[in-house]
């Protein structure tokens, strides 16, 4: 039972991080129907910014929790700025181009960012400082739920609730929903679509950065390549839940997290990534609209 | 007016440069070594970024203006102007002597240049064929395949393992690799038929990863990350030959395969199925409405592309005599895609040129090879934004209808 609970919670924390990244994919896809391949790289840049901030603040002798807080805030801001810039450079000029064009430029952007970090920082794995301390009150549950997992789960929950409230109740959130439903109509009723798209990239990138710093602090090491696999898995989560749907992305992330956690715990750990990709292919074949997505007829 | 736009451009570029310098500040300037607990501040990088991005931003805005003016001109005049390069190279009077010269150089290359040069050229030729293969799927049929390297791996492992276990020779395995490749192409093609462009891209990417992960982890089958070594070189009627002669021999095999691939793809392009592919690329629904069997056309594109990749895999294994899963990463797929995109999607001449540029340039400019993938990424973005047709625009065959005799 304890082993089961341990897998359950590690799957939950893993799934929450997938969900955080998947939200970015799903929001962007909902609005401009583009798979933002560079999204995983934004997450990786978030983790690197967190590492740099943590390194500098540690040398100044700050307390651990405040380093974590500042690290998350700075990397969210930076990642959001990256997301905004990536959209302006690689996607905006291609708004009216054939579908394949932004997809290819997204792949180009992903390769560019990966190599930029590799050249500017390091090609090797860097140990990430331990920023999540062991709380005393957690001691009785330590055997199946460690503090890192708890921290990730609760932070993600707060962020997701905040996002839901933002989308539901703010003016910008309303504009986003309108644009996702029908971009042309939204434009006609006076929604500044360019602004909405920029905002979507900013929010999505910020969420990915939260995930990046949390997972890096939990796992304890990063390198320039982590964004690629994480991005692919988060995309799987988004598709699993139904791309374009925000609750779907969260559900998809959790399902994927649990699948991986239980599969590696009970079956084999060698094929950890294969499970995710097989899941992706199976969903796309049998239920392309995902768990919560609506089956829509293709417009002609 | 002109000075006005210039001033505006400079101002915009200065803002962009400041923004980019700010954006890259933490990553470029600070390097934290968490093992040694040291922090290096590299303020010079900030200066480089400022100057570099300012220059790039000026060029970017200049190109953007040109692009927008070009779009406006096209709307008023109608008809798309070919660039000077594609016009010259598509002109048969230039092309034919150029081809003859190219053929002459290609035929005598191993006798004139060293073994090292020949080896490099062989890898460039392998990429030419890989590019031509991917060009069928991406360029002609418009199916973005990001796991293309999986088929390359299938061919390479087919030869390596059959050679290891059953001592089968290169020439026996070559057709088998081709059949296996097309089988895998259909295997991947079937489930993804219903998917639209972007889903297709991600599924093929996942497929490529699965193949690589299986090769890495299934030790009893593929010898895991350490790979297969001591693969035999191609046989030559039982003669034995030195390493140097082997290079020359493989070079000629490759040359023949390149010519074959060019012939096949050129003929395919103007054939019935080729026209079906182009129609499929332009509009799937309209294509179906015209009575084209979409399923068949897509499967054909997948399996033909995969066949070429698998054949190249076998040649690659025979050339290097050692393979491991690391040679078949996503970056390889991305590189082949970059070749097709830069060269011009659908354009055979463009793909050949693209392969030579992207493989030979980093090879001869060693200082630059570290930045190779960085530049590939940038190239893909820039080509898509400013020159979606690539270096050489694909030309469609024009069918003339003679009205007088009708």
mmCIF file of N, CA, C and O in Angstrom, chain A residues 29 33 35 37 51-52 55-56 59 78 81-82 85 89 93-94 99-101 103-105 107-109 111-112 114-117 119-121 126-127 228 232 235 243 270-271 273-274 277 284-285 298 300, chain B residues 19 22-24 26-28 30-32 34-35 39 42 60 64 67 144 146 191 194-196 198-199 202-203 205 209-210 213 217-218 285 330-331 334 341 370-371 373-374 377-378 380-381 384-385:
data_model
loop_
_atom_site.group_PDB
_atom_site.id
_atom_site.type_symbol
_atom_site.label_atom_id
_atom_site.label_comp_id
_atom_site.label_asym_id
_atom_site.label_seq_id
_atom_site.Cartn_x
_atom_site.Cartn_y
_atom_site.Cartn_z
ATOM 1 N N UNK A 29 -2.657 26.487 -28.883
ATOM 2 C CA UNK A 29 -3.341 25.762 -29.950
ATOM 3 C C UNK A 29 -4.780 26.226 -30.067
ATOM 4 O O UNK A 29 -5.318 26.373 -31.163
ATOM 5 N N UNK A 33 -4.113 27.644 -33.416
ATOM 6 C CA UNK A 33 -4.014 26.332 -34.038
ATOM 7 C C UNK A 33 -2.595 26.001 -34.466
ATOM 8 O O UNK A 33 -2.356 25.558 -35.588
ATOM 9 N N UNK A 35 1.072 24.099 -33.121
ATOM 10 C CA UNK A 35 1.815 23.382 -32.090
ATOM 11 C C UNK A 35 3.088 24.165 -31.856
ATOM 12 O O UNK A 35 3.950 24.243 -32.722
ATOM 13 N N UNK A 37 6.265 24.233 -30.932
ATOM 14 C CA UNK A 37 7.349 23.307 -30.619
ATOM 15 C C UNK A 37 8.363 23.904 -29.660
ATOM 16 O O UNK A 37 9.047 23.198 -28.944
ATOM 17 N N UNK A 51 18.060 28.428 -12.049
ATOM 18 C CA UNK A 51 19.372 27.982 -11.579
ATOM 19 C C UNK A 51 20.319 29.160 -11.410
ATOM 20 O O UNK A 51 21.042 29.265 -10.414
ATOM 21 N N UNK A 52 20.304 30.068 -12.390
ATOM 22 C CA UNK A 52 21.219 31.212 -12.337
ATOM 23 C C UNK A 52 20.865 32.118 -11.160
ATOM 24 O O UNK A 52 21.744 32.516 -10.373
ATOM 25 N N UNK A 55 21.873 30.457 -7.997
ATOM 26 C CA UNK A 55 23.312 30.495 -7.799
ATOM 27 C C UNK A 55 23.774 31.842 -7.282
ATOM 28 O O UNK A 55 24.549 31.927 -6.321
ATOM 29 N N UNK A 56 23.271 32.914 -7.899
ATOM 30 C CA UNK A 56 23.692 34.258 -7.502
ATOM 31 C C UNK A 56 23.223 34.563 -6.087
ATOM 32 O O UNK A 56 23.988 35.046 -5.237
ATOM 33 N N UNK A 59 25.112 32.750 -3.338
ATOM 34 C CA UNK A 59 26.421 33.332 -3.046
ATOM 35 C C UNK A 59 26.271 34.593 -2.206
ATOM 36 O O UNK A 59 27.189 35.003 -1.513
ATOM 37 N N UNK A 78 11.116 36.104 -17.029
ATOM 38 C CA UNK A 78 11.999 35.925 -18.186
ATOM 39 C C UNK A 78 11.387 34.999 -19.219
ATOM 40 O O UNK A 78 11.396 35.274 -20.421
ATOM 41 N N UNK A 81 8.827 36.691 -21.166
ATOM 42 C CA UNK A 81 9.431 37.577 -22.168
ATOM 43 C C UNK A 81 9.920 36.775 -23.362
ATOM 44 O O UNK A 81 9.767 37.182 -24.516
ATOM 45 N N UNK A 82 10.496 35.590 -23.092
ATOM 46 C CA UNK A 82 10.938 34.740 -24.203
ATOM 47 C C UNK A 82 9.759 34.299 -25.056
ATOM 48 O O UNK A 82 9.807 34.343 -26.282
ATOM 49 N N UNK A 85 8.644 37.091 -27.249
ATOM 50 C CA UNK A 85 9.583 37.379 -28.336
ATOM 51 C C UNK A 85 9.544 36.289 -29.405
ATOM 52 O O UNK A 85 9.574 36.577 -30.601
ATOM 53 N N UNK A 89 8.872 36.850 -33.398
ATOM 54 C CA UNK A 89 9.860 36.570 -34.437
ATOM 55 C C UNK A 89 9.409 35.435 -35.342
ATOM 56 O O UNK A 89 9.439 35.543 -36.565
ATOM 57 N N UNK A 93 4.985 36.766 -38.237
ATOM 58 C CA UNK A 93 5.124 37.036 -39.676
ATOM 59 C C UNK A 93 4.476 35.964 -40.537
ATOM 60 O O UNK A 93 4.300 36.143 -41.724
ATOM 61 N N UNK A 94 4.123 34.819 -39.938
ATOM 62 C CA UNK A 94 3.597 33.715 -40.735
ATOM 63 C C UNK A 94 2.104 33.506 -40.475
ATOM 64 O O UNK A 94 1.574 32.435 -40.740
ATOM 65 N N UNK A 99 -0.165 26.206 -43.536
ATOM 66 C CA UNK A 99 -0.049 25.616 -42.205
ATOM 67 C C UNK A 99 1.332 25.068 -41.873
ATOM 68 O O UNK A 99 1.772 25.099 -40.734
ATOM 69 N N UNK A 100 1.996 24.520 -42.892
ATOM 70 C CA UNK A 100 3.281 23.878 -42.633
ATOM 71 C C UNK A 100 4.343 24.901 -42.221
ATOM 72 O O UNK A 100 5.267 24.579 -41.481
ATOM 73 N N UNK A 101 4.201 26.148 -42.708
ATOM 74 C CA UNK A 101 5.254 27.145 -42.505
ATOM 75 C C UNK A 101 5.498 27.475 -41.027
ATOM 76 O O UNK A 101 6.634 27.383 -40.559
ATOM 77 N N UNK A 103 4.801 25.746 -38.494
ATOM 78 C CA UNK A 103 5.229 24.520 -37.824
ATOM 79 C C UNK A 103 6.732 24.327 -37.989
ATOM 80 O O UNK A 103 7.458 24.018 -37.043
ATOM 81 N N UNK A 104 7.210 24.544 -39.218
ATOM 82 C CA UNK A 104 8.636 24.378 -39.473
ATOM 83 C C UNK A 104 9.427 25.467 -38.753
ATOM 84 O O UNK A 104 10.479 25.204 -38.165
ATOM 85 N N UNK A 105 8.903 26.681 -38.755
ATOM 86 C CA UNK A 105 9.658 27.730 -38.066
ATOM 87 C C UNK A 105 9.636 27.487 -36.556
ATOM 88 O O UNK A 105 10.580 27.840 -35.847
ATOM 89 N N UNK A 107 9.825 24.474 -35.204
ATOM 90 C CA UNK A 107 10.888 23.484 -34.992
ATOM 91 C C UNK A 107 12.241 24.180 -35.028
ATOM 92 O O UNK A 107 13.121 23.924 -34.204
ATOM 93 N N UNK A 108 12.388 25.108 -35.990
ATOM 94 C CA UNK A 108 13.630 25.870 -36.076
ATOM 95 C C UNK A 108 13.899 26.626 -34.791
ATOM 96 O O UNK A 108 15.017 26.629 -34.270
ATOM 97 N N UNK A 109 12.862 27.255 -34.241
ATOM 98 C CA UNK A 109 13.012 28.021 -33.014
ATOM 99 C C UNK A 109 13.430 27.110 -31.865
ATOM 100 O O UNK A 109 14.272 27.465 -31.039
ATOM 101 N N UNK A 111 15.139 24.281 -32.044
ATOM 102 C CA UNK A 111 16.554 23.917 -32.210
ATOM 103 C C UNK A 111 17.447 25.098 -31.846
ATOM 104 O O UNK A 111 18.469 24.956 -31.162
ATOM 105 N N UNK A 112 17.024 26.284 -32.299
ATOM 106 C CA UNK A 112 17.807 27.498 -32.037
ATOM 107 C C UNK A 112 17.957 27.732 -30.530
ATOM 108 O O UNK A 112 19.066 27.949 -30.026
ATOM 109 N N UNK A 114 17.559 25.612 -28.002
ATOM 110 C CA UNK A 114 18.339 24.554 -27.369
ATOM 111 C C UNK A 114 19.830 24.815 -27.504
ATOM 112 O O UNK A 114 20.592 24.731 -26.550
ATOM 113 N N UNK A 115 20.238 25.142 -28.724
ATOM 114 C CA UNK A 115 21.658 25.313 -28.974
ATOM 115 C C UNK A 115 22.191 26.600 -28.392
ATOM 116 O O UNK A 115 23.358 26.684 -28.022
ATOM 117 N N UNK A 116 21.316 27.599 -28.306
ATOM 118 C CA UNK A 116 21.698 28.855 -27.670
ATOM 119 C C UNK A 116 22.045 28.603 -26.201
ATOM 120 O O UNK A 116 23.091 29.049 -25.712
ATOM 121 N N UNK A 117 21.205 27.845 -25.510
ATOM 122 C CA UNK A 117 21.495 27.549 -24.106
ATOM 123 C C UNK A 117 22.740 26.667 -23.995
ATOM 124 O O UNK A 117 23.596 26.876 -23.136
ATOM 125 N N UNK A 119 25.310 26.547 -25.971
ATOM 126 C CA UNK A 119 26.539 27.299 -26.226
ATOM 127 C C UNK A 119 26.787 28.340 -25.144
ATOM 128 O O UNK A 119 27.923 28.560 -24.731
ATOM 129 N N UNK A 120 25.715 28.993 -24.668
ATOM 130 C CA UNK A 120 25.907 30.076 -23.701
ATOM 131 C C UNK A 120 26.167 29.527 -22.304
ATOM 132 O O UNK A 120 26.859 30.156 -21.521
ATOM 133 N N UNK A 121 25.593 28.363 -22.004
ATOM 134 C CA UNK A 121 25.810 27.806 -20.669
ATOM 135 C C UNK A 121 26.731 26.585 -20.742
ATOM 136 O O UNK A 121 27.935 26.744 -20.722
ATOM 137 N N UNK A 126 23.870 20.037 -15.128
ATOM 138 C CA UNK A 126 24.244 20.884 -14.004
ATOM 139 C C UNK A 126 23.414 20.469 -12.806
ATOM 140 O O UNK A 126 22.196 20.361 -12.911
ATOM 141 N N UNK A 127 24.030 20.243 -11.638
ATOM 142 C CA UNK A 127 23.214 19.971 -10.464
ATOM 143 C C UNK A 127 22.439 21.213 -10.057
ATOM 144 O O UNK A 127 22.974 22.331 -10.092
ATOM 145 N N UNK A 228 13.057 19.229 -24.544
ATOM 146 C CA UNK A 228 12.570 18.492 -25.706
ATOM 147 C C UNK A 228 11.630 17.368 -25.289
ATOM 148 O O UNK A 228 10.487 17.289 -25.739
ATOM 149 N N UNK A 232 7.500 17.246 -25.400
ATOM 150 C CA UNK A 232 6.799 16.196 -26.130
ATOM 151 C C UNK A 232 5.769 15.522 -25.234
ATOM 152 O O UNK A 232 4.641 15.248 -25.640
ATOM 153 N N UNK A 235 2.927 17.836 -24.528
ATOM 154 C CA UNK A 235 2.042 17.879 -25.678
ATOM 155 C C UNK A 235 1.129 16.661 -25.685
ATOM 156 O O UNK A 235 -0.068 16.766 -25.968
ATOM 157 N N UNK A 243 -7.009 18.819 -27.087
ATOM 158 C CA UNK A 243 -6.236 20.047 -27.242
ATOM 159 C C UNK A 243 -7.168 21.239 -27.401
ATOM 160 O O UNK A 243 -8.210 21.133 -28.031
ATOM 161 N N UNK A 270 12.975 0.973 -17.885
ATOM 162 C CA UNK A 270 13.763 1.236 -19.094
ATOM 163 C C UNK A 270 12.949 1.980 -20.143
ATOM 164 O O UNK A 270 13.460 2.781 -20.900
ATOM 165 N N UNK A 271 11.655 1.643 -20.201
ATOM 166 C CA UNK A 271 10.853 2.144 -21.308
ATOM 167 C C UNK A 271 9.950 3.296 -20.878
ATOM 168 O O UNK A 271 8.899 3.516 -21.452
ATOM 169 N N UNK A 273 9.869 6.463 -21.327
ATOM 170 C CA UNK A 273 9.396 7.402 -22.336
ATOM 171 C C UNK A 273 8.537 6.726 -23.394
ATOM 172 O O UNK A 273 7.670 7.349 -23.993
ATOM 173 N N UNK A 274 8.796 5.430 -23.614
ATOM 174 C CA UNK A 274 8.040 4.732 -24.652
ATOM 175 C C UNK A 274 6.556 4.696 -24.295
ATOM 176 O O UNK A 274 5.703 4.851 -25.160
ATOM 177 N N UNK A 277 4.843 7.915 -25.397
ATOM 178 C CA UNK A 277 4.674 8.074 -26.841
ATOM 179 C C UNK A 277 3.662 7.085 -27.402
ATOM 180 O O UNK A 277 2.893 7.416 -28.301
ATOM 181 N N UNK A 284 -4.292 9.363 -30.541
ATOM 182 C CA UNK A 284 -4.518 10.058 -31.804
ATOM 183 C C UNK A 284 -5.213 9.156 -32.795
ATOM 184 O O UNK A 284 -5.963 9.610 -33.650
ATOM 185 N N UNK A 285 -4.974 7.841 -32.690
ATOM 186 C CA UNK A 285 -5.633 6.943 -33.626
ATOM 187 C C UNK A 285 -7.096 6.738 -33.228
ATOM 188 O O UNK A 285 -7.979 6.812 -34.069
ATOM 189 N N UNK A 298 -14.225 19.165 -39.716
ATOM 190 C CA UNK A 298 -13.230 20.065 -40.280
ATOM 191 C C UNK A 298 -13.902 21.049 -41.210
ATOM 192 O O UNK A 298 -14.771 20.676 -42.013
ATOM 193 N N UNK A 300 -14.351 23.393 -44.322
ATOM 194 C CA UNK A 300 -13.862 23.315 -45.695
ATOM 195 C C UNK A 300 -13.659 24.722 -46.219
ATOM 196 O O UNK A 300 -14.527 25.553 -46.060
ATOM 197 N N UNK B 19 16.081 45.131 -26.130
ATOM 198 C CA UNK B 19 15.191 44.089 -25.628
ATOM 199 C C UNK B 19 15.893 42.724 -25.649
ATOM 200 O O UNK B 19 15.865 41.986 -24.658
ATOM 201 N N UNK B 22 18.570 42.478 -23.050
ATOM 202 C CA UNK B 22 17.971 42.275 -21.735
ATOM 203 C C UNK B 22 17.525 40.816 -21.582
ATOM 204 O O UNK B 22 17.743 40.172 -20.559
ATOM 205 N N UNK B 23 16.931 40.298 -22.653
ATOM 206 C CA UNK B 23 16.388 38.949 -22.630
ATOM 207 C C UNK B 23 17.483 37.910 -22.420
ATOM 208 O O UNK B 23 17.316 36.934 -21.694
ATOM 209 N N UNK B 24 18.625 38.134 -23.079
ATOM 210 C CA UNK B 24 19.673 37.129 -23.015
ATOM 211 C C UNK B 24 20.635 37.397 -21.861
ATOM 212 O O UNK B 24 21.584 36.656 -21.682
ATOM 213 N N UNK B 26 20.693 37.083 -18.396
ATOM 214 C CA UNK B 26 21.121 36.085 -17.400
ATOM 215 C C UNK B 26 21.887 34.925 -18.025
ATOM 216 O O UNK B 26 22.918 34.507 -17.488
ATOM 217 N N UNK B 27 21.362 34.444 -19.137
ATOM 218 C CA UNK B 27 21.951 33.234 -19.717
ATOM 219 C C UNK B 27 23.315 33.519 -20.346
ATOM 220 O O UNK B 27 24.248 32.731 -20.231
ATOM 221 N N UNK B 28 23.428 34.683 -20.997
ATOM 222 C CA UNK B 28 24.681 34.974 -21.690
ATOM 223 C C UNK B 28 25.764 35.476 -20.731
ATOM 224 O O UNK B 28 26.936 35.197 -20.908
ATOM 225 N N UNK B 30 25.835 35.470 -17.051
ATOM 226 C CA UNK B 30 26.169 34.756 -15.818
ATOM 227 C C UNK B 30 26.292 33.268 -16.109
ATOM 228 O O UNK B 30 25.450 32.687 -16.787
ATOM 229 N N UNK B 31 27.346 32.697 -15.612
ATOM 230 C CA UNK B 31 27.455 31.245 -15.689
ATOM 231 C C UNK B 31 27.710 30.725 -14.277
ATOM 232 O O UNK B 31 28.711 31.059 -13.658
ATOM 233 N N UNK B 32 26.761 29.944 -13.789
ATOM 234 C CA UNK B 32 26.877 29.427 -12.434
ATOM 235 C C UNK B 32 27.378 27.995 -12.519
ATOM 236 O O UNK B 32 26.801 27.177 -13.233
ATOM 237 N N UNK B 34 27.483 24.958 -10.388
ATOM 238 C CA UNK B 34 26.946 24.506 -9.108
ATOM 239 C C UNK B 34 27.819 23.434 -8.464
ATOM 240 O O UNK B 34 27.642 23.112 -7.300
ATOM 241 N N UNK B 35 28.752 22.871 -9.222
ATOM 242 C CA UNK B 35 29.647 21.879 -8.630
ATOM 243 C C UNK B 35 30.765 22.586 -7.869
ATOM 244 O O UNK B 35 31.021 22.325 -6.695
ATOM 245 N N UNK B 39 30.762 31.596 -9.668
ATOM 246 C CA UNK B 39 29.933 32.342 -10.611
ATOM 247 C C UNK B 39 30.849 33.153 -11.506
ATOM 248 O O UNK B 39 31.719 33.875 -11.033
ATOM 249 N N UNK B 42 30.281 37.388 -17.396
ATOM 250 C CA UNK B 42 30.905 37.629 -18.694
ATOM 251 C C UNK B 42 30.256 38.840 -19.333
ATOM 252 O O UNK B 42 29.396 38.708 -20.224
ATOM 253 N N UNK B 60 16.751 42.492 -40.383
ATOM 254 C CA UNK B 60 15.413 41.911 -40.264
ATOM 255 C C UNK B 60 14.343 42.906 -40.728
ATOM 256 O O UNK B 60 13.480 42.565 -41.539
ATOM 257 N N UNK B 64 11.968 42.681 -43.889
ATOM 258 C CA UNK B 64 10.531 42.675 -43.644
ATOM 259 C C UNK B 64 9.834 43.683 -44.555
ATOM 260 O O UNK B 64 8.813 43.379 -45.162
ATOM 261 N N UNK B 67 9.768 42.345 -47.967
ATOM 262 C CA UNK B 67 8.796 41.273 -48.089
ATOM 263 C C UNK B 67 7.385 41.853 -48.238
ATOM 264 O O UNK B 67 6.617 41.439 -49.102
ATOM 265 N N UNK B 144 4.257 16.362 -43.030
ATOM 266 C CA UNK B 144 5.451 16.692 -42.266
ATOM 267 C C UNK B 144 5.869 15.509 -41.396
ATOM 268 O O UNK B 144 5.201 15.177 -40.426
ATOM 269 N N UNK B 146 8.496 14.037 -38.919
ATOM 270 C CA UNK B 146 9.616 14.416 -38.059
ATOM 271 C C UNK B 146 10.352 13.206 -37.505
ATOM 272 O O UNK B 146 11.252 13.333 -36.698
ATOM 273 N N UNK B 191 -1.767 4.147 -39.354
ATOM 274 C CA UNK B 191 -2.487 4.791 -38.257
ATOM 275 C C UNK B 191 -2.590 6.301 -38.398
ATOM 276 O O UNK B 191 -3.517 6.895 -37.860
ATOM 277 N N UNK B 194 -5.449 9.433 -40.870
ATOM 278 C CA UNK B 194 -6.580 10.318 -40.608
ATOM 279 C C UNK B 194 -6.143 11.638 -39.993
ATOM 280 O O UNK B 194 -6.938 12.549 -39.843
ATOM 281 N N UNK B 195 -4.867 11.730 -39.603
ATOM 282 C CA UNK B 195 -4.448 12.912 -38.854
ATOM 283 C C UNK B 195 -4.126 14.078 -39.764
ATOM 284 O O UNK B 195 -3.647 13.902 -40.870
ATOM 285 N N UNK B 196 -4.370 15.270 -39.231
ATOM 286 C CA UNK B 196 -4.028 16.464 -39.984
ATOM 287 C C UNK B 196 -2.572 16.828 -39.747
ATOM 288 O O UNK B 196 -1.921 16.299 -38.852
ATOM 289 N N UNK B 198 -0.418 18.903 -38.272
ATOM 290 C CA UNK B 198 0.377 19.080 -37.063
ATOM 291 C C UNK B 198 0.353 17.848 -36.172
ATOM 292 O O UNK B 198 1.341 17.519 -35.535
ATOM 293 N N UNK B 199 -0.789 17.148 -36.124
ATOM 294 C CA UNK B 199 -0.828 15.912 -35.358
ATOM 295 C C UNK B 199 0.097 14.885 -35.983
ATOM 296 O O UNK B 199 0.782 14.131 -35.295
ATOM 297 N N UNK B 202 3.635 15.374 -34.901
ATOM 298 C CA UNK B 202 3.960 14.957 -33.549
ATOM 299 C C UNK B 202 3.976 13.435 -33.438
ATOM 300 O O UNK B 202 4.800 12.857 -32.738
ATOM 301 N N UNK B 203 3.077 12.752 -34.158
ATOM 302 C CA UNK B 203 3.067 11.293 -34.085
ATOM 303 C C UNK B 203 4.324 10.716 -34.718
ATOM 304 O O UNK B 203 4.946 9.796 -34.173
ATOM 305 N N UNK B 205 7.127 12.193 -34.880
ATOM 306 C CA UNK B 205 8.197 12.500 -33.925
ATOM 307 C C UNK B 205 8.226 11.451 -32.818
ATOM 308 O O UNK B 205 9.283 10.918 -32.458
ATOM 309 N N UNK B 209 11.136 8.634 -31.829
ATOM 310 C CA UNK B 209 11.675 8.464 -30.471
ATOM 311 C C UNK B 209 11.518 7.025 -29.999
ATOM 312 O O UNK B 209 12.417 6.481 -29.368
ATOM 313 N N UNK B 210 10.362 6.414 -30.319
ATOM 314 C CA UNK B 210 10.139 5.039 -29.878
ATOM 315 C C UNK B 210 11.200 4.122 -30.490
ATOM 316 O O UNK B 210 11.816 3.313 -29.795
ATOM 317 N N UNK B 213 14.449 4.674 -28.709
ATOM 318 C CA UNK B 213 14.440 4.161 -27.334
ATOM 319 C C UNK B 213 14.484 2.635 -27.308
ATOM 320 O O UNK B 213 15.154 2.030 -26.469
ATOM 321 N N UNK B 217 17.338 0.353 -25.544
ATOM 322 C CA UNK B 217 17.038 -0.439 -24.354
ATOM 323 C C UNK B 217 16.938 -1.940 -24.578
ATOM 324 O O UNK B 217 17.073 -2.710 -23.650
ATOM 325 N N UNK B 218 16.652 -2.354 -25.801
ATOM 326 C CA UNK B 218 16.460 -3.778 -26.048
ATOM 327 C C UNK B 218 17.824 -4.411 -26.318
ATOM 328 O O UNK B 218 18.173 -4.702 -27.453
ATOM 329 N N UNK B 285 -9.132 18.039 -49.223
ATOM 330 C CA UNK B 285 -10.545 17.772 -49.500
ATOM 331 C C UNK B 285 -10.833 17.896 -50.991
ATOM 332 O O UNK B 285 -11.483 17.032 -51.592
ATOM 333 N N UNK B 330 16.763 12.741 -32.935
ATOM 334 C CA UNK B 330 15.841 13.683 -33.575
ATOM 335 C C UNK B 330 16.587 14.754 -34.351
ATOM 336 O O UNK B 330 16.133 15.224 -35.391
ATOM 337 N N UNK B 331 17.791 15.121 -33.858
ATOM 338 C CA UNK B 331 18.561 16.163 -34.528
ATOM 339 C C UNK B 331 18.867 15.784 -35.979
ATOM 340 O O UNK B 331 18.940 16.633 -36.853
ATOM 341 N N UNK B 334 15.871 16.499 -37.914
ATOM 342 C CA UNK B 334 15.753 17.947 -38.064
ATOM 343 C C UNK B 334 16.705 18.450 -39.143
ATOM 344 O O UNK B 334 16.377 19.332 -39.926
ATOM 345 N N UNK B 341 13.912 22.040 -46.454
ATOM 346 C CA UNK B 341 13.311 23.368 -46.341
ATOM 347 C C UNK B 341 14.192 24.426 -46.987
ATOM 348 O O UNK B 341 13.722 25.263 -47.750
ATOM 349 N N UNK B 370 30.563 24.229 -34.462
ATOM 350 C CA UNK B 370 29.954 24.243 -33.136
ATOM 351 C C UNK B 370 28.589 24.932 -33.189
ATOM 352 O O UNK B 370 27.679 24.584 -32.460
ATOM 353 N N UNK B 371 28.489 25.914 -34.080
ATOM 354 C CA UNK B 371 27.262 26.692 -34.186
ATOM 355 C C UNK B 371 26.317 26.112 -35.224
ATOM 356 O O UNK B 371 25.353 26.732 -35.606
ATOM 357 N N UNK B 373 24.070 23.599 -35.430
ATOM 358 C CA UNK B 373 22.648 23.399 -35.177
ATOM 359 C C UNK B 373 21.949 24.727 -34.907
ATOM 360 O O UNK B 373 20.813 24.932 -35.293
ATOM 361 N N UNK B 374 22.656 25.640 -34.246
ATOM 362 C CA UNK B 374 22.103 26.970 -33.992
ATOM 363 C C UNK B 374 21.721 27.635 -35.315
ATOM 364 O O UNK B 374 20.630 28.171 -35.485
ATOM 365 N N UNK B 377 18.734 25.994 -37.059
ATOM 366 C CA UNK B 377 17.471 26.452 -36.491
ATOM 367 C C UNK B 377 17.109 27.823 -37.040
ATOM 368 O O UNK B 377 15.987 28.044 -37.515
ATOM 369 N N UNK B 378 18.088 28.735 -37.012
ATOM 370 C CA UNK B 378 17.846 30.080 -37.509
ATOM 371 C C UNK B 378 17.471 30.046 -38.983
ATOM 372 O O UNK B 378 16.572 30.759 -39.429
ATOM 373 N N UNK B 380 15.958 27.698 -40.621
ATOM 374 C CA UNK B 380 14.589 27.237 -40.828
ATOM 375 C C UNK B 380 13.586 28.368 -40.603
ATOM 376 O O UNK B 380 12.626 28.511 -41.356
ATOM 377 N N UNK B 381 13.839 29.181 -39.562
ATOM 378 C CA UNK B 381 12.919 30.294 -39.303
ATOM 379 C C UNK B 381 13.001 31.315 -40.429
ATOM 380 O O UNK B 381 11.986 31.728 -40.998
ATOM 381 N N UNK B 384 11.480 30.250 -43.712
ATOM 382 C CA UNK B 384 10.016 30.252 -43.655
ATOM 383 C C UNK B 384 9.451 31.677 -43.723
ATOM 384 O O UNK B 384 8.441 31.928 -44.357
ATOM 385 N N UNK B 385 10.152 32.608 -43.046
ATOM 386 C CA UNK B 385 9.616 33.965 -43.008
ATOM 387 C C UNK B 385 9.863 34.699 -44.333
ATOM 388 O O UNK B 385 8.969 35.349 -44.862
#
